[in-house]
C-alpha atoms as an extended CHARMM CRD file, in Angstrom:
* protein
*
       189  EXT
         1         1  MET       CA             25.2890000000       72.8330000000      152.3580000000  PROA      1               0.0000000000
         2         2  PRO       CA             27.9650000000       73.4040000000      154.8360000000  PROA      2               0.0000000000
         3         3  THR       CA             31.6140000000       75.0700000000      154.0250000000  PROA      3               0.0000000000
         4         4  VAL       CA             34.2220000000       73.5140000000      153.3370000000  PROA      4               0.0000000000
         5         5  VAL       CA             37.4410000000       75.2280000000      154.0770000000  PROA      5               0.0000000000
         6         6  ASP       CA             40.9300000000       74.2610000000      152.3720000000  PROA      6               0.0000000000
         7         7  GLU       CA             43.3920000000       73.6900000000      154.9330000000  PROA      7               0.0000000000
         8         8  LEU       CA             47.2430000000       74.1560000000      154.3150000000  PROA      8               0.0000000000
         9         9  SER       CA             50.3110000000       73.6370000000      155.9760000000  PROA      9               0.0000000000
        10        10  VAL       CA             53.4580000000       74.1590000000      155.0660000000  PROA      10              0.0000000000
        11        11  LYS       CA             57.4040000000       73.6620000000      156.9070000000  PROA      11              0.0000000000
        12        12  VAL       CA             59.8140000000       76.3430000000      156.0810000000  PROA      12              0.0000000000
        13        13  SER       CA             62.9970000000       76.0910000000      157.1860000000  PROA      13              0.0000000000
        14        14  ALA       CA             65.4010000000       79.0470000000      155.9550000000  PROA      14              0.0000000000
        15        15  ASP       CA             69.0430000000       80.4100000000      157.2230000000  PROA      15              0.0000000000
        16        16  THR       CA             68.5870000000       83.2130000000      159.5970000000  PROA      16              0.0000000000
        17        17  THR       CA             72.4750000000       83.4830000000      160.2700000000  PROA      17              0.0000000000
        18        18  GLY       CA             72.8300000000       87.3110000000      157.8380000000  PROA      18              0.0000000000
        19        19  PHE       CA             69.6410000000       88.3950000000      159.5110000000  PROA      19              0.0000000000
        20        20  ARG       CA             70.5080000000       87.2490000000      163.0380000000  PROA      20              0.0000000000
        21        21  THR       CA             74.3990000000       88.8270000000      162.2590000000  PROA      21              0.0000000000
        22        22  ALA       CA             72.2250000000       91.9690000000      160.6520000000  PROA      22              0.0000000000
        23        23  LEU       CA             70.4360000000       91.8030000000      164.3840000000  PROA      23              0.0000000000
        24        24  ASP       CA             73.0280000000       92.1790000000      166.9930000000  PROA      24              0.0000000000
        25        25  GLU       CA             75.0490000000       94.6530000000      164.2840000000  PROA      25              0.0000000000
        26        26  LEU       CA             72.2090000000       96.8440000000      165.0890000000  PROA      26              0.0000000000
        27        27  ALA       CA             72.2210000000       96.4610000000      168.7340000000  PROA      27              0.0000000000
        28        28  LYS       CA             75.4550000000       97.1840000000      169.4220000000  PROA      28              0.0000000000
        29        29  ARG       CA             75.0370000000      100.2440000000      167.3170000000  PROA      29              0.0000000000
        30        30  ALA       CA             72.3820000000      101.1200000000      169.8580000000  PROA      30              0.0000000000
        31        31  ASP       CA             74.6920000000      100.5430000000      172.3930000000  PROA      31              0.0000000000
        32        32  SER       CA             76.6910000000      102.0390000000      171.2290000000  PROA      32              0.0000000000
        33        33  PHE       CA             74.8570000000      105.0060000000      170.9030000000  PROA      33              0.0000000000
        34        34  SER       CA             72.9280000000      104.9240000000      174.2600000000  PROA      34              0.0000000000
        35        35  GLY       CA             76.6010000000      104.4480000000      175.8020000000  PROA      35              0.0000000000
        36        36  ALA       CA             77.6090000000      107.8780000000      174.3710000000  PROA      36              0.0000000000
        37        37  ILE       CA             74.7270000000      110.3540000000      174.8480000000  PROA      37              0.0000000000
        38        38  ALA       CA             74.9000000000      108.4660000000      178.3860000000  PROA      38              0.0000000000
        39        39  LYS       CA             78.3650000000      109.7240000000      179.1200000000  PROA      39              0.0000000000
        40        40  ALA       CA             77.3890000000      113.2120000000      177.8460000000  PROA      40              0.0000000000
        41        41  PHE       CA             74.8470000000      113.5300000000      179.9300000000  PROA      41              0.0000000000
        42        42  THR       CA             76.8680000000      111.5930000000      182.9780000000  PROA      42              0.0000000000
        43        43  GLY       CA             79.9160000000      114.4760000000      182.0290000000  PROA      43              0.0000000000
        44        44  ALA       CA             77.7050000000      117.3720000000      182.3590000000  PROA      44              0.0000000000
        45        45  VAL       CA             76.4680000000      116.3990000000      185.6290000000  PROA      45              0.0000000000
        46        46  THR       CA             79.7760000000      115.7460000000      187.8270000000  PROA      46              0.0000000000
        47        47  GLY       CA             81.7740000000      117.8070000000      185.2710000000  PROA      47              0.0000000000
        48        48  GLY       CA             80.1300000000      120.4310000000      185.3960000000  PROA      48              0.0000000000
        49        49  LYS       CA             79.8780000000      121.3910000000      181.6490000000  PROA      49              0.0000000000
        50        50  SER       CA             77.7640000000      123.5480000000      180.0300000000  PROA      50              0.0000000000
        51        51  PHE       CA             74.5480000000      122.1830000000      178.5710000000  PROA      51              0.0000000000
        52        52  GLU       CA             75.6820000000      123.6420000000      174.8440000000  PROA      52              0.0000000000
        53        53  ASP       CA             79.5410000000      121.6740000000      176.1870000000  PROA      53              0.0000000000
        54        54  VAL       CA             77.5990000000      118.5830000000      176.5350000000  PROA      54              0.0000000000
        55        55  LEU       CA             75.6970000000      118.5480000000      173.1550000000  PROA      55              0.0000000000
        56        56  LYS       CA             78.8460000000      119.9470000000      171.2670000000  PROA      56              0.0000000000
        57        57  SER       CA             80.7340000000      116.7300000000      172.7770000000  PROA      57              0.0000000000
        58        58  LEU       CA             77.6550000000      114.6090000000      171.9730000000  PROA      58              0.0000000000
        59        59  ALA       CA             77.3830000000      115.4940000000      168.0360000000  PROA      59              0.0000000000
        60        60  LEU       CA             81.0920000000      114.9500000000      167.8670000000  PROA      60              0.0000000000
        61        61  LYS       CA             80.7960000000      111.3660000000      169.4900000000  PROA      61              0.0000000000
        62        62  LEU       CA             77.6720000000      110.3280000000      166.9110000000  PROA      62              0.0000000000
        63        63  SER       CA             78.9070000000      111.9420000000      163.6650000000  PROA      63              0.0000000000
        64        64  SER       CA             82.0610000000      110.3320000000      164.3600000000  PROA      64              0.0000000000
        65        65  MET       CA             80.1160000000      106.9330000000      165.1740000000  PROA      65              0.0000000000
        66        66  ALA       CA             78.4190000000      107.9730000000      161.6710000000  PROA      66              0.0000000000
        67        67  LEU       CA             81.4490000000      108.2350000000      159.8810000000  PROA      67              0.0000000000
        68        68  SER       CA             83.0420000000      105.0740000000      161.4260000000  PROA      68              0.0000000000
        69        69  SER       CA             79.9040000000      103.1140000000      159.9790000000  PROA      69              0.0000000000
        70        70  ALA       CA             79.9820000000      104.4110000000      156.7120000000  PROA      70              0.0000000000
        71        71  LEU       CA             83.3610000000      103.8060000000      156.0690000000  PROA      71              0.0000000000
        72        72  LYS       CA             83.0300000000      100.4450000000      157.1620000000  PROA      72              0.0000000000
        73        73  PRO       CA             81.3990000000       98.5440000000      153.9640000000  PROA      73              0.0000000000
        74        74  ILE       CA             84.8440000000      100.7830000000      152.0560000000  PROA      74              0.0000000000
        75        75  GLU       CA             87.3790000000       99.3160000000      153.8880000000  PROA      75              0.0000000000
        76        76  SER       CA             85.9080000000       95.8380000000      153.8330000000  PROA      76              0.0000000000
        77        77  GLY       CA             85.9470000000       95.7880000000      150.1580000000  PROA      77              0.0000000000
        78        78  VAL       CA             88.9600000000       97.0580000000      149.5750000000  PROA      78              0.0000000000
        79        79  GLY       CA             89.7590000000       94.6180000000      151.9010000000  PROA      79              0.0000000000
        80        80  SER       CA             88.4570000000       91.9250000000      149.5970000000  PROA      80              0.0000000000
        81        81  LEU       CA             89.7200000000       93.3090000000      146.5900000000  PROA      81              0.0000000000
        82        82  LEU       CA             93.1180000000       93.5560000000      147.9620000000  PROA      82              0.0000000000
        83        83  SER       CA             92.8330000000       89.7220000000      149.1330000000  PROA      83              0.0000000000
        84        84  GLY       CA             91.4360000000       88.2070000000      146.0030000000  PROA      84              0.0000000000
        85        85  LEU       CA             94.4540000000       90.0130000000      143.5390000000  PROA      85              0.0000000000
        86        86  LEU       CA             97.5590000000       88.5130000000      146.5470000000  PROA      86              0.0000000000
        87        87  GLY       CA             96.1040000000       85.3680000000      146.8840000000  PROA      87              0.0000000000
        88        88  GLN       CA             95.1120000000       85.4620000000      150.2680000000  PROA      88              0.0000000000
        89        89  THR       CA             91.4090000000       84.9350000000      151.1200000000  PROA      89              0.0000000000
        90        90  GLY       CA             92.6230000000       82.5390000000      153.6840000000  PROA      90              0.0000000000
        91        91  THR       CA             89.4030000000       80.0950000000      152.1470000000  PROA      91              0.0000000000
        92        92  THR       CA             89.1680000000       77.1720000000      149.5550000000  PROA      92              0.0000000000
        93        93  ALA       CA             87.8910000000       79.5250000000      147.2160000000  PROA      93              0.0000000000
        94        94  PHE       CA             91.5000000000       78.7570000000      145.2440000000  PROA      94              0.0000000000
        95        95  ALA       CA             91.3200000000       75.5090000000      145.3880000000  PROA      95              0.0000000000
        96        96  LYS       CA             89.8420000000       75.2200000000      141.9200000000  PROA      96              0.0000000000
        97        97  GLY       CA             92.1360000000       77.4280000000      140.2400000000  PROA      97              0.0000000000
        98        98  GLY       CA             90.4590000000       81.2640000000      141.7140000000  PROA      98              0.0000000000
        99        99  VAL       CA             87.0280000000       79.6290000000      140.3710000000  PROA      99              0.0000000000
       100       100  VAL       CA             83.9770000000       79.5800000000      142.8050000000  PROA      100             0.0000000000
       101       101  PRO       CA             81.3450000000       77.3340000000      140.8560000000  PROA      101             0.0000000000
       102       102  PHE       CA             77.3130000000       78.9280000000      141.8820000000  PROA      102             0.0000000000
       103       103  ALA       CA             75.6080000000       76.5580000000      139.0060000000  PROA      103             0.0000000000
       104       104  ASP       CA             73.7840000000       74.9640000000      141.2200000000  PROA      104             0.0000000000
       105       105  GLY       CA             73.3970000000       78.4720000000      143.9220000000  PROA      105             0.0000000000
       106       106  GLY       CA             75.2920000000       80.1040000000      146.5800000000  PROA      106             0.0000000000
       107       107  VAL       CA             75.5400000000       82.8850000000      148.8900000000  PROA      107             0.0000000000
       108       108  VAL       CA             77.7340000000       86.0360000000      148.7540000000  PROA      108             0.0000000000
       109       109  SER       CA             78.6590000000       86.9340000000      152.3140000000  PROA      109             0.0000000000
       110       110  GLN       CA             81.4030000000       89.5100000000      151.7860000000  PROA      110             0.0000000000
       111       111  PRO       CA             81.6640000000       91.9320000000      148.8870000000  PROA      111             0.0000000000
       112       112  SER       CA             83.1010000000       90.0820000000      145.9110000000  PROA      112             0.0000000000
       113       113  TYR       CA             84.1410000000       91.1850000000      142.9690000000  PROA      113             0.0000000000
       114       114  PHE       CA             83.5820000000       89.8370000000      139.5900000000  PROA      114             0.0000000000
       115       115  PRO       CA             84.1460000000       90.9480000000      135.9320000000  PROA      115             0.0000000000
       116       116  LEU       CA             80.7840000000       91.8300000000      134.5510000000  PROA      116             0.0000000000
       117       117  GLY       CA             80.4440000000       92.7550000000      130.6540000000  PROA      117             0.0000000000
       118       118  ARG       CA             83.3870000000       95.3420000000      130.1270000000  PROA      118             0.0000000000
       119       119  GLY       CA             83.7650000000       96.5440000000      134.4480000000  PROA      119             0.0000000000
       120       120  LEU       CA             83.7530000000       95.6580000000      137.7870000000  PROA      120             0.0000000000
       121       121  GLY       CA             80.4300000000       94.2960000000      139.1830000000  PROA      121             0.0000000000
       122       122  LEU       CA             80.4820000000       94.7640000000      143.2110000000  PROA      122             0.0000000000
       123       123  ALA       CA             78.1760000000       91.2170000000      145.4250000000  PROA      123             0.0000000000
       124       124  GLY       CA             77.7700000000       91.0030000000      149.0240000000  PROA      124             0.0000000000
       125       125  GLU       CA             78.4480000000       94.9330000000      149.7860000000  PROA      125             0.0000000000
       126       126  ALA       CA             75.5200000000       95.1660000000      151.6540000000  PROA      126             0.0000000000
       127       127  GLY       CA             75.2100000000       91.9960000000      153.2630000000  PROA      127             0.0000000000
       128       128  SER       CA             73.9890000000       88.4460000000      152.0730000000  PROA      128             0.0000000000
       129       129  GLU       CA             73.1540000000       87.7010000000      148.4030000000  PROA      129             0.0000000000
       130       130  ALA       CA             71.6750000000       84.2680000000      147.0070000000  PROA      130             0.0000000000
       131       131  ILE       CA             72.9740000000       83.2940000000      143.5290000000  PROA      131             0.0000000000
       132       132  LEU       CA             70.3030000000       81.4460000000      142.4440000000  PROA      132             0.0000000000
       133       133  PRO       CA             70.2880000000       79.8400000000      138.8970000000  PROA      133             0.0000000000
       134       134  LEU       CA             67.8990000000       80.4300000000      136.3160000000  PROA      134             0.0000000000
       135       135  GLN       CA             65.4870000000       77.9970000000      134.7790000000  PROA      135             0.0000000000
       136       136  ARG       CA             63.4970000000       77.8990000000      131.8000000000  PROA      136             0.0000000000
       137       137  GLY       CA             59.6920000000       76.6100000000      132.0140000000  PROA      137             0.0000000000
       138       138  ALA       CA             57.1420000000       74.8840000000      130.3820000000  PROA      138             0.0000000000
       139       139  ASP       CA             55.7470000000       78.0890000000      129.0060000000  PROA      139             0.0000000000
       140       140  GLY       CA             59.0800000000       79.7080000000      127.7450000000  PROA      140             0.0000000000
       141       141  ARG       CA             59.6180000000       82.2020000000      130.6460000000  PROA      141             0.0000000000
       142       142  LEU       CA             63.1160000000       82.1740000000      132.1580000000  PROA      142             0.0000000000
       143       143  GLY       CA             62.9750000000       82.4790000000      136.0750000000  PROA      143             0.0000000000
       144       144  VAL       CA             64.2440000000       81.2830000000      139.4350000000  PROA      144             0.0000000000
       145       145  GLY       CA             63.2760000000       77.3660000000      140.1800000000  PROA      145             0.0000000000
       146       146  ALA       CA             60.9080000000       76.1260000000      142.8480000000  PROA      146             0.0000000000
       147       147  GLY       CA             62.7580000000       73.0060000000      143.7670000000  PROA      147             0.0000000000
       148       148  GLY       CA             59.9330000000       71.7350000000      144.5210000000  PROA      148             0.0000000000
       149       149  GLY       CA             59.3030000000       68.3360000000      146.4430000000  PROA      149             0.0000000000
       150       150  SER       CA             61.8140000000       68.7500000000      148.7110000000  PROA      150             0.0000000000
       151       151  GLY       CA             59.6780000000       69.1420000000      151.0340000000  PROA      151             0.0000000000
       152       152  ASN       CA             56.4500000000       67.8340000000      153.1720000000  PROA      152             0.0000000000
       153       153  VAL       CA             53.5010000000       69.3660000000      152.0500000000  PROA      153             0.0000000000
       154       154  THR       CA             50.3240000000       68.4530000000      154.2130000000  PROA      154             0.0000000000
       155       155  VAL       CA             46.6690000000       69.0890000000      153.3370000000  PROA      155             0.0000000000
       156       156  ASN       CA             44.3790000000       69.7960000000      155.7210000000  PROA      156             0.0000000000
       157       157  VAL       CA             40.6520000000       69.4510000000      154.2640000000  PROA      157             0.0000000000
       158       158  ALA       CA             37.5070000000       69.7520000000      156.5680000000  PROA      158             0.0000000000
       159       159  ILE       CA             34.2720000000       68.1670000000      156.1230000000  PROA      159             0.0000000000
       160       160  GLN       CA             31.4400000000       68.4030000000      158.2380000000  PROA      160             0.0000000000
       161       161  THR       CA             28.0930000000       66.5810000000      156.7850000000  PROA      161             0.0000000000
       162       162  GLN       CA             25.2020000000       65.4790000000      158.0990000000  PROA      162             0.0000000000
       163       163  ASP       CA             24.7070000000       61.7670000000      156.9350000000  PROA      163             0.0000000000
       164       164  ALA       CA             27.0130000000       60.0060000000      153.6600000000  PROA      164             0.0000000000
       165       165  ALA       CA             24.4160000000       60.5600000000      151.1080000000  PROA      165             0.0000000000
       166       166  SER       CA             24.9540000000       64.6800000000      151.5420000000  PROA      166             0.0000000000
       167       167  PHE       CA             28.6970000000       64.4370000000      151.9050000000  PROA      167             0.0000000000
       168       168  ARG       CA             28.2090000000       62.2330000000      147.9940000000  PROA      168             0.0000000000
       169       169  LYS       CA             26.2980000000       64.9810000000      146.8410000000  PROA      169             0.0000000000
       170       170  SER       CA             29.3030000000       67.3160000000      147.7600000000  PROA      170             0.0000000000
       171       171  GLU       CA             31.8000000000       64.7100000000      146.4910000000  PROA      171             0.0000000000
       172       172  ALA       CA             32.2860000000       67.3260000000      143.8330000000  PROA      172             0.0000000000
       173       173  GLN       CA             32.8230000000       70.2270000000      145.1280000000  PROA      173             0.0000000000
       174       174  VAL       CA             35.2360000000       68.6040000000      147.7700000000  PROA      174             0.0000000000
       175       175  THR       CA             37.3820000000       67.0580000000      145.3710000000  PROA      175             0.0000000000
       176       176  ALA       CA             37.7560000000       70.8770000000      143.5740000000  PROA      176             0.0000000000
       177       177  SER       CA             38.8990000000       72.0020000000      146.7040000000  PROA      177             0.0000000000
       178       178  LEU       CA             41.4150000000       69.9140000000      147.3000000000  PROA      178             0.0000000000
       179       179  ALA       CA             43.0070000000       70.3360000000      143.6780000000  PROA      179             0.0000000000
       180       180  ARG       CA             42.7310000000       73.2900000000      144.4520000000  PROA      180             0.0000000000
       181       181  ALA       CA             44.7400000000       73.5290000000      147.9030000000  PROA      181             0.0000000000
       182       182  VAL       CA             47.8220000000       71.3130000000      146.1650000000  PROA      182             0.0000000000
       183       183  GLY       CA             48.0430000000       73.4530000000      143.1040000000  PROA      183             0.0000000000
       184       184  ARG       CA             48.7050000000       76.3100000000      145.9510000000  PROA      184             0.0000000000
       185       185  GLY       CA             50.8810000000       73.7610000000      147.8950000000  PROA      185             0.0000000000
       186       186  ARG       CA             52.8280000000       73.0890000000      144.1210000000  PROA      186             0.0000000000
       187       187  ARG       CA             53.1760000000       76.9680000000      144.1510000000  PROA      187             0.0000000000
       188       188  GLY       CA             54.1570000000       77.2260000000      147.2690000000  PROA      188             0.0000000000
       189       189  LEU       CA             51.4590000000       79.7310000000      147.6190000000  PROA      189             0.0000000000
């Protein structure tokens, strides 16, 4: 009996701007790091510095870069807090009285403070974060909805038989295979 192969093709589109921004930032830091090392060794060769002085200079430069990177989230968080308190965000966030609705989901791309119980929450401090609405499934469990049906799913089933009679004999197997492929497509697998 011929082997039946399930094949599922799914087209996925995603917003990768946050990922690209992170890669660009990483490339800048790598360039800065390699530049610091090259400058230190160039100074040693042309300036007649001792190897110990070169290493000290390099260590100071690298620690300065690390401190600058570590303080950047704090700097942007304080800036976000102050601009939120003073109403100087430069966006249309306050067009609706300071409330930005996320009932349909959204992305927080910079550090943003929000009320959380009796305290204050912070979202977006480590980069872009997605806010996804929760839905209760037919089984009663609460989770993120899959938003199915929004894209095209193509299911290709390859069938190899010797003749029409062989196909009729394997019809139940083909039907079950197709049902499994469609089920996986619905679940997003």
